[in-house]
């Protein structure tokens, strides 16, 4: 059973913010939300994670709704190099496994 | 630092042949992982090693064996390759497996075709 639902694909204009939604309506209280991305043919790369507070780092911001049933990854100024498949993952800290779904294919256009 | 390295980068096997995929990390990480990725799909965990001397099955372990040779190296063996094992194989490592962040660092992948 998929724990997260993401759109299959989305386009974004270079220099604009990219907002990537993720639904995780069955998330448990001890599960964190993680985002990874996979640039073509490479291994996935960690972006950010959060529990219930909004988080920001040098790559992106993560906004988690108050009921924690959905979240949005924000790439503030998308560049062509941000073209990738973005994976939203929920996980408890004690679980070694990262469960990758199909992700969202983001294409940044000049 | 090289990070996570994998050999070979590409491999073609015939059904029934065996081979070992090699993975090494130089980040002094405790936990290591093997994933496979089929076309158009996300990664699926085959096996993982929480720490040196331990290995555990992931989601899709059938047809594979692993060895955690030492803290740096984690190999994946296909004893009798089947066409269903055609995939891209990624090795990953993390400082620990049960931390909140558990940032996994991935290698470049091995592209395996079984004819």
mmCIF file of C-alpha atoms in Angstrom:
data_model
loop_
_atom_site.group_PDB
_atom_site.id
_atom_site.type_symbol
_atom_site.label_atom_id
_atom_site.label_comp_id
_atom_site.label_asym_id
_atom_site.label_seq_id
_atom_site.Cartn_x
_atom_site.Cartn_y
_atom_site.Cartn_z
ATOM 1 C CA UNK A 1 0.000 0.000 0.000
ATOM 2 C CA UNK A 2 1.373 3.367 -1.037
ATOM 3 C CA UNK A 3 1.700 5.682 1.927
ATOM 4 C CA UNK A 4 2.093 8.800 -0.204
ATOM 5 C CA UNK A 5 0.393 10.183 -3.291
ATOM 6 C CA UNK A 6 2.138 12.586 -5.635
ATOM 7 C CA UNK A 7 1.264 13.995 -9.044
ATOM 8 C CA UNK A 8 2.942 12.112 -11.865
ATOM 9 C CA UNK A 9 4.555 15.151 -13.417
ATOM 10 C CA UNK A 10 4.718 18.923 -13.372
ATOM 11 C CA UNK A 11 6.447 21.718 -15.232
ATOM 12 C CA UNK A 12 8.040 24.799 -13.780
ATOM 13 C CA UNK A 13 9.561 27.927 -15.302
ATOM 14 C CA UNK A 14 13.200 28.618 -14.573
ATOM 15 C CA UNK A 15 13.614 31.167 -11.815
ATOM 16 C CA UNK A 16 10.144 30.626 -10.430
ATOM 17 C CA UNK A 17 9.216 28.722 -7.295
ATOM 18 C CA UNK A 18 8.273 25.079 -7.756
ATOM 19 C CA UNK A 19 5.653 23.764 -5.332
ATOM 20 C CA UNK A 20 5.511 19.975 -5.141
ATOM 21 C CA UNK A 21 2.518 18.521 -3.290
ATOM 22 C CA UNK A 22 2.356 15.225 -1.450
ATOM 23 C CA UNK A 23 -0.605 13.566 0.266
ATOM 24 C CA UNK A 24 0.011 11.252 3.208
ATOM 25 C CA UNK A 25 -3.420 11.054 4.798
ATOM 26 C CA UNK A 26 -2.648 7.900 6.823
ATOM 27 C CA UNK A 27 0.573 9.201 8.362
ATOM 28 C CA UNK A 28 1.165 8.137 11.951
ATOM 29 C CA UNK A 29 2.209 10.443 14.758
ATOM 30 C CA UNK A 30 5.756 9.087 14.816
ATOM 31 C CA UNK A 31 6.322 9.152 11.053
ATOM 32 C CA UNK A 32 8.485 11.784 9.453
ATOM 33 C CA UNK A 33 8.150 13.180 5.940
ATOM 34 C CA UNK A 34 11.264 12.967 3.762
ATOM 35 C CA UNK A 35 11.999 14.284 0.321
ATOM 36 C CA UNK A 36 14.612 12.883 -2.015
ATOM 37 C CA UNK A 37 15.237 13.626 -5.659
ATOM 38 C CA UNK A 38 16.798 11.626 -8.456
ATOM 39 C CA UNK A 39 18.429 13.399 -11.335
ATOM 40 C CA UNK A 40 18.435 11.337 -14.501
ATOM 41 C CA UNK A 41 20.406 8.083 -14.159
ATOM 42 C CA UNK A 42 21.955 9.082 -10.840
ATOM 43 C CA UNK A 43 21.322 7.777 -7.343
ATOM 44 C CA UNK A 44 18.738 9.628 -5.236
ATOM 45 C CA UNK A 45 19.794 12.640 -3.177
ATOM 46 C CA UNK A 46 18.398 13.695 0.200
ATOM 47 C CA UNK A 47 16.684 17.099 0.225
ATOM 48 C CA UNK A 48 14.910 17.677 3.519
ATOM 49 C CA UNK A 49 12.760 16.079 6.198
ATOM 50 C CA UNK A 50 10.267 17.172 8.852
ATOM 51 C CA UNK A 51 7.822 15.976 11.491
ATOM 52 C CA UNK A 52 5.245 18.716 11.985
ATOM 53 C CA UNK A 53 7.031 22.032 11.836
ATOM 54 C CA UNK A 54 7.989 23.747 8.636
ATOM 55 C CA UNK A 55 11.615 23.240 7.710
ATOM 56 C CA UNK A 56 14.049 25.108 5.493
ATOM 57 C CA UNK A 57 17.565 24.374 4.358
ATOM 58 C CA UNK A 58 19.848 25.513 1.579
ATOM 59 C CA UNK A 59 18.029 23.399 -0.985
ATOM 60 C CA UNK A 60 14.340 23.739 -0.220
ATOM 61 C CA UNK A 61 11.515 24.419 2.203
ATOM 62 C CA UNK A 62 9.058 21.877 3.538
ATOM 63 C CA UNK A 63 5.574 22.935 4.568
ATOM 64 C CA UNK A 64 3.543 20.358 6.506
ATOM 65 C CA UNK A 65 -0.142 21.005 7.132
ATOM 66 C CA UNK A 66 -1.352 21.214 10.699
ATOM 67 C CA UNK A 67 -3.168 17.875 10.432
ATOM 68 C CA UNK A 68 -0.012 16.406 8.822
ATOM 69 C CA UNK A 69 -2.046 14.777 6.074
ATOM 70 C CA UNK A 70 -0.213 16.590 3.324
ATOM 71 C CA UNK A 71 2.951 18.534 2.667
ATOM 72 C CA UNK A 72 4.544 20.714 0.018
ATOM 73 C CA UNK A 73 8.162 20.858 -1.024
ATOM 74 C CA UNK A 74 9.146 24.291 -2.278
ATOM 75 C CA UNK A 75 12.129 24.910 -4.516
ATOM 76 C CA UNK A 76 12.343 28.703 -4.204
ATOM 77 C CA UNK A 77 14.105 29.540 -7.470
ATOM 78 C CA UNK A 78 14.045 26.553 -9.799
ATOM 79 C CA UNK A 79 16.957 26.077 -12.179
ATOM 80 C CA UNK A 80 17.382 23.704 -15.092
ATOM 81 C CA UNK A 81 19.521 21.520 -12.817
ATOM 82 C CA UNK A 82 16.467 20.937 -10.612
ATOM 83 C CA UNK A 83 14.879 18.822 -13.343
ATOM 84 C CA UNK A 84 14.510 15.446 -11.622
ATOM 85 C CA UNK A 85 12.112 12.933 -10.107
ATOM 86 C CA UNK A 86 11.114 14.025 -6.593
ATOM 87 C CA UNK A 87 10.101 11.417 -4.042
ATOM 88 C CA UNK A 88 7.999 12.069 -0.957
ATOM 89 C CA UNK A 89 8.541 9.368 1.693
ATOM 90 C CA UNK A 90 7.092 8.790 5.142
ATOM 91 C CA UNK A 91 9.146 6.846 7.653
ATOM 92 C CA UNK A 92 9.481 6.180 11.355
ATOM 93 C CA UNK A 93 12.937 6.910 12.694
ATOM 94 C CA UNK A 94 13.445 3.283 13.750
ATOM 95 C CA UNK A 95 12.874 1.957 10.217
ATOM 96 C CA UNK A 96 15.931 1.423 8.062
ATOM 97 C CA UNK A 97 13.909 1.313 4.911
ATOM 98 C CA UNK A 98 13.103 4.204 2.600
ATOM 99 C CA UNK A 99 10.025 3.346 0.523
ATOM 100 C CA UNK A 100 10.253 5.095 -2.814
ATOM 101 C CA UNK A 101 7.048 5.387 -4.802
ATOM 102 C CA UNK A 102 6.887 6.584 -8.391
ATOM 103 C CA UNK A 103 7.546 10.213 -7.445
ATOM 104 C CA UNK A 104 6.843 13.412 -9.384
ATOM 105 C CA UNK A 105 8.805 14.125 -12.527
ATOM 106 C CA UNK A 106 9.599 17.834 -12.438
ATOM 107 C CA UNK A 107 10.734 19.518 -15.628
ATOM 108 C CA UNK A 108 12.148 23.024 -15.313
ATOM 109 C CA UNK A 109 11.853 24.922 -18.587
ATOM 110 C CA UNK A 110 13.909 27.916 -19.667
ATOM 111 C CA UNK B 1 36.225 11.555 -0.553
ATOM 112 C CA UNK B 2 34.793 9.340 -3.277
ATOM 113 C CA UNK B 3 31.573 8.743 -1.318
ATOM 114 C CA UNK B 4 29.874 5.535 -2.436
ATOM 115 C CA UNK B 5 31.466 3.661 -5.319
ATOM 116 C CA UNK B 6 30.037 0.718 -7.246
ATOM 117 C CA UNK B 7 31.552 -1.719 -9.695
ATOM 118 C CA UNK B 8 30.883 -2.562 -12.415
ATOM 119 C CA UNK B 9 28.916 0.287 -14.011
ATOM 120 C CA UNK B 10 27.404 -1.961 -16.675
ATOM 121 C CA UNK B 11 27.020 -5.729 -16.965
ATOM 122 C CA UNK B 12 25.306 -8.136 -19.329
ATOM 123 C CA UNK B 13 24.682 -11.683 -18.145
ATOM 124 C CA UNK B 14 23.090 -14.748 -19.616
ATOM 125 C CA UNK B 15 20.327 -16.494 -17.721
ATOM 126 C CA UNK B 16 21.819 -18.762 -15.074
ATOM 127 C CA UNK B 17 25.135 -16.950 -14.770
ATOM 128 C CA UNK B 18 26.297 -15.609 -11.440
ATOM 129 C CA UNK B 19 27.953 -12.361 -10.519
ATOM 130 C CA UNK B 20 28.788 -10.126 -7.587
ATOM 131 C CA UNK B 21 28.163 -6.392 -7.463
ATOM 132 C CA UNK B 22 30.651 -4.518 -5.356
ATOM 133 C CA UNK B 23 30.008 -1.453 -3.223
ATOM 134 C CA UNK B 24 32.350 0.548 -1.006
ATOM 135 C CA UNK B 25 31.977 3.744 1.013
ATOM 136 C CA UNK B 26 34.660 5.941 2.530
ATOM 137 C CA UNK B 27 32.449 7.994 4.869
ATOM 138 C CA UNK B 28 32.832 5.684 7.890
ATOM 139 C CA UNK B 29 29.112 4.936 7.749
ATOM 140 C CA UNK B 30 27.653 2.129 9.818
ATOM 141 C CA UNK B 31 24.668 1.203 7.651
ATOM 142 C CA UNK B 32 24.640 0.110 4.023
ATOM 143 C CA UNK B 33 21.851 -0.796 1.586
ATOM 144 C CA UNK B 34 21.171 -2.400 -1.769
ATOM 145 C CA UNK B 35 18.233 -1.204 -3.876
ATOM 146 C CA UNK B 36 16.996 -2.069 -7.324
ATOM 147 C CA UNK B 37 15.165 0.257 -9.676
ATOM 148 C CA UNK B 38 13.127 -1.051 -12.576
ATOM 149 C CA UNK B 39 12.249 1.251 -15.477
ATOM 150 C CA UNK B 40 9.772 3.982 -14.539
ATOM 151 C CA UNK B 41 9.564 2.854 -10.933
ATOM 152 C CA UNK B 42 10.919 3.890 -7.583
ATOM 153 C CA UNK B 43 13.679 2.086 -5.734
ATOM 154 C CA UNK B 44 12.984 -1.095 -3.790
ATOM 155 C CA UNK B 45 15.164 -2.301 -0.942
ATOM 156 C CA UNK B 46 16.778 -5.705 -1.494
ATOM 157 C CA UNK B 47 18.962 -6.104 1.599
ATOM 158 C CA UNK B 48 20.503 -3.856 4.176
ATOM 159 C CA UNK B 49 23.245 -4.040 6.756
ATOM 160 C CA UNK B 50 22.570 -2.069 9.907
ATOM 161 C CA UNK B 51 26.163 -2.404 11.045
ATOM 162 C CA UNK B 52 29.269 -4.429 10.324
ATOM 163 C CA UNK B 53 28.493 -8.104 10.846
ATOM 164 C CA UNK B 54 24.730 -7.872 10.350
ATOM 165 C CA UNK B 55 22.497 -8.174 7.297
ATOM 166 C CA UNK B 56 18.721 -8.217 6.917
ATOM 167 C CA UNK B 57 16.205 -8.738 4.136
ATOM 168 C CA UNK B 58 14.389 -5.853 2.562
ATOM 169 C CA UNK B 59 11.308 -5.859 0.338
ATOM 170 C CA UNK B 60 12.619 -7.991 -2.551
ATOM 171 C CA UNK B 61 15.422 -10.323 -1.315
ATOM 172 C CA UNK B 62 14.610 -13.416 -3.368
ATOM 173 C CA UNK B 63 17.375 -14.397 -5.768
ATOM 174 C CA UNK B 64 20.046 -12.363 -3.986
ATOM 175 C CA UNK B 65 22.631 -12.795 -1.263
ATOM 176 C CA UNK B 66 24.753 -10.164 0.434
ATOM 177 C CA UNK B 67 27.992 -9.972 2.367
ATOM 178 C CA UNK B 68 29.110 -7.155 4.626
ATOM 179 C CA UNK B 69 32.796 -7.772 4.135
ATOM 180 C CA UNK B 70 33.903 -5.029 6.534
ATOM 181 C CA UNK B 71 32.677 -1.597 7.530
ATOM 182 C CA UNK B 72 33.467 -0.164 4.100
ATOM 183 C CA UNK B 73 32.251 -2.873 1.746
ATOM 184 C CA UNK B 74 28.867 -4.462 1.058
ATOM 185 C CA UNK B 75 28.496 -6.852 -1.873
ATOM 186 C CA UNK B 76 25.403 -8.201 -3.628
ATOM 187 C CA UNK B 77 25.491 -11.596 -5.313
ATOM 188 C CA UNK B 78 23.213 -13.056 -7.932
ATOM 189 C CA UNK B 79 23.705 -16.818 -7.835
ATOM 190 C CA UNK B 80 21.664 -17.689 -10.925
ATOM 191 C CA UNK B 81 20.617 -14.605 -12.843
ATOM 192 C CA UNK B 82 17.130 -14.381 -14.353
ATOM 193 C CA UNK B 83 15.717 -11.879 -16.871
ATOM 194 C CA UNK B 84 13.471 -10.524 -14.088
ATOM 195 C CA UNK B 85 16.623 -9.272 -12.382
ATOM 196 C CA UNK B 86 17.360 -6.869 -15.223
ATOM 197 C CA UNK B 87 17.463 -3.562 -13.409
ATOM 198 C CA UNK B 88 19.623 -0.732 -12.128
ATOM 199 C CA UNK B 89 21.178 -1.556 -8.777
ATOM 200 C CA UNK B 90 22.025 1.182 -6.310
ATOM 201 C CA UNK B 91 24.113 0.859 -3.211
ATOM 202 C CA UNK B 92 23.695 3.399 -0.418
ATOM 203 C CA UNK B 93 25.119 4.110 3.006
ATOM 204 C CA UNK B 94 24.125 6.165 6.030
ATOM 205 C CA UNK B 95 25.844 7.100 9.267
ATOM 206 C CA UNK B 96 23.274 5.116 11.195
ATOM 207 C CA UNK B 97 20.045 3.499 10.057
ATOM 208 C CA UNK B 98 17.770 4.505 12.876
ATOM 209 C CA UNK B 99 18.397 8.194 13.244
ATOM 210 C CA UNK B 100 15.710 10.706 12.415
ATOM 211 C CA UNK B 101 17.622 12.170 9.504
ATOM 212 C CA UNK B 102 19.020 8.865 8.190
ATOM 213 C CA UNK B 103 20.383 10.637 5.136
ATOM 214 C CA UNK B 104 21.306 7.911 2.709
ATOM 215 C CA UNK B 105 24.093 8.557 0.214
ATOM 216 C CA UNK B 106 23.776 6.677 -3.042
ATOM 217 C CA UNK B 107 26.311 5.329 -5.478
ATOM 218 C CA UNK B 108 26.117 5.857 -9.263
ATOM 219 C CA UNK B 109 24.399 2.527 -9.915
ATOM 220 C CA UNK B 110 25.117 -0.678 -11.824
ATOM 221 C CA UNK B 111 23.062 -1.275 -14.945
ATOM 222 C CA UNK B 112 22.483 -5.007 -15.256
ATOM 223 C CA UNK B 113 20.882 -6.770 -18.204
ATOM 224 C CA UNK B 114 20.089 -10.476 -18.050
ATOM 225 C CA UNK B 115 19.426 -12.097 -21.416
#
